[in-house]
mmCIF file of C-alpha atoms in Angstrom:
data_model
loop_
_atom_site.group_PDB
_atom_site.id
_atom_site.type_symbol
_atom_site.label_atom_id
_atom_site.label_comp_id
_atom_site.label_asym_id
_atom_site.label_seq_id
_atom_site.Cartn_x
_atom_site.Cartn_y
_atom_site.Cartn_z
ATOM 1 C CA UNK X 1 40.207 7.748 18.245
ATOM 2 C CA UNK X 2 37.113 8.787 16.305
ATOM 3 C CA UNK X 3 38.131 6.811 13.210
ATOM 4 C CA UNK X 4 38.368 3.615 15.266
ATOM 5 C CA UNK X 5 34.963 4.267 16.817
ATOM 6 C CA UNK X 6 33.459 4.908 13.382
ATOM 7 C CA UNK X 7 35.009 1.725 11.996
ATOM 8 C CA UNK X 8 33.696 -0.348 14.886
ATOM 9 C CA UNK X 9 30.233 1.149 14.454
ATOM 10 C CA UNK X 10 30.147 0.332 10.756
ATOM 11 C CA UNK X 11 31.427 -3.166 11.515
ATOM 12 C CA UNK X 12 28.619 -3.741 14.001
ATOM 13 C CA UNK X 13 26.035 -2.482 11.520
ATOM 14 C CA UNK X 14 27.265 -4.858 8.817
ATOM 15 C CA UNK X 15 27.569 -7.862 11.144
ATOM 16 C CA UNK X 16 23.912 -9.023 10.882
ATOM 17 C CA UNK X 17 24.110 -8.978 7.077
ATOM 18 C CA UNK X 18 27.270 -11.077 7.131
ATOM 19 C CA UNK X 19 25.830 -13.572 9.635
ATOM 20 C CA UNK X 20 22.580 -14.056 7.730
ATOM 21 C CA UNK X 21 24.353 -14.439 4.383
ATOM 22 C CA UNK X 22 26.755 -16.987 5.913
ATOM 23 C CA UNK X 23 23.851 -19.009 7.307
ATOM 24 C CA UNK X 24 22.084 -18.991 3.946
ATOM 25 C CA UNK X 25 25.259 -19.965 2.101
ATOM 26 C CA UNK X 26 25.858 -22.903 4.449
ATOM 27 C CA UNK X 27 22.265 -24.070 4.049
ATOM 28 C CA UNK X 28 22.556 -23.842 0.253
ATOM 29 C CA UNK X 29 25.220 -26.568 0.105
ATOM 30 C CA UNK X 30 23.388 -29.710 -1.053
ATOM 31 C CA UNK X 31 22.957 -32.487 1.508
ATOM 32 C CA UNK X 32 24.042 -34.967 -1.150
ATOM 33 C CA UNK X 33 27.577 -33.531 -0.986
ATOM 34 C CA UNK X 34 27.626 -33.847 2.779
ATOM 35 C CA UNK X 35 26.327 -37.422 2.614
ATOM 36 C CA UNK X 36 28.878 -38.324 -0.050
ATOM 37 C CA UNK X 37 31.651 -37.030 2.183
ATOM 38 C CA UNK X 38 30.317 -38.965 5.170
ATOM 39 C CA UNK X 39 30.007 -42.038 2.951
ATOM 40 C CA UNK X 40 33.711 -41.848 2.128
ATOM 41 C CA UNK X 41 34.520 -41.938 5.841
ATOM 42 C CA UNK X 42 35.041 -38.244 6.557
ATOM 43 C CA UNK X 43 34.210 -36.894 9.987
ATOM 44 C CA UNK X 44 31.799 -34.027 10.499
ATOM 45 C CA UNK X 45 34.686 -31.575 10.903
ATOM 46 C CA UNK X 46 36.439 -32.851 7.754
ATOM 47 C CA UNK X 47 33.199 -32.538 5.804
ATOM 48 C CA UNK X 48 32.665 -28.996 7.031
ATOM 49 C CA UNK X 49 36.244 -27.933 6.337
ATOM 50 C CA UNK X 50 36.771 -29.672 2.993
ATOM 51 C CA UNK X 51 33.307 -29.729 1.414
ATOM 52 C CA UNK X 52 30.881 -27.232 2.950
ATOM 53 C CA UNK X 53 33.085 -24.180 3.590
ATOM 54 C CA UNK X 54 34.835 -24.124 0.177
ATOM 55 C CA UNK X 55 31.469 -24.259 -1.571
ATOM 56 C CA UNK X 56 29.790 -21.692 0.697
ATOM 57 C CA UNK X 57 32.630 -19.151 0.859
ATOM 58 C CA UNK X 58 31.977 -17.351 -2.459
ATOM 59 C CA UNK X 59 28.313 -16.947 -1.542
ATOM 60 C CA UNK X 60 29.295 -15.533 1.853
ATOM 61 C CA UNK X 61 31.911 -13.059 0.679
ATOM 62 C CA UNK X 62 29.765 -11.376 -1.966
ATOM 63 C CA UNK X 63 26.990 -10.087 0.369
ATOM 64 C CA UNK X 64 29.602 -8.924 2.849
ATOM 65 C CA UNK X 65 31.322 -6.858 0.155
ATOM 66 C CA UNK X 66 27.989 -5.487 -1.046
ATOM 67 C CA UNK X 67 27.090 -4.502 2.520
ATOM 68 C CA UNK X 68 30.368 -2.614 2.857
ATOM 69 C CA UNK X 69 29.958 -0.649 -0.404
ATOM 70 C CA UNK X 70 27.495 1.999 0.941
ATOM 71 C CA UNK X 71 29.992 2.794 3.706
ATOM 72 C CA UNK X 72 32.752 3.976 1.404
ATOM 73 C CA UNK X 73 32.916 7.662 0.510
ATOM 74 C CA UNK X 74 31.713 8.861 -2.894
ATOM 75 C CA UNK X 75 34.291 9.151 -5.682
ATOM 76 C CA UNK X 76 34.278 12.947 -5.550
ATOM 77 C CA UNK X 77 35.419 12.868 -1.933
ATOM 78 C CA UNK X 78 37.935 10.055 -2.475
ATOM 79 C CA UNK X 79 39.751 12.067 -5.167
ATOM 80 C CA UNK X 80 40.376 14.911 -2.749
ATOM 81 C CA UNK X 81 41.727 12.718 0.038
ATOM 82 C CA UNK X 82 45.490 12.259 0.097
ATOM 83 C CA UNK X 83 46.731 8.698 -0.285
#
């Protein structure tokens, strides 16, 4: 019970960081790549799926992982926990 509530709370606290980093990563993809994809006949969805998301994903995942790091217990506590 309490572990689930704690996990949900941490998830809600990290959510704004993940959203903002995702927006910035999507904006960082150059318009020239989007235009090149459109120029080759791709639809907006195909451009997003095949050009924008693969380029933005690494820049989205890193801030999310960095936001999660302060939530993990210190090493001294982790050594004492079973498992």
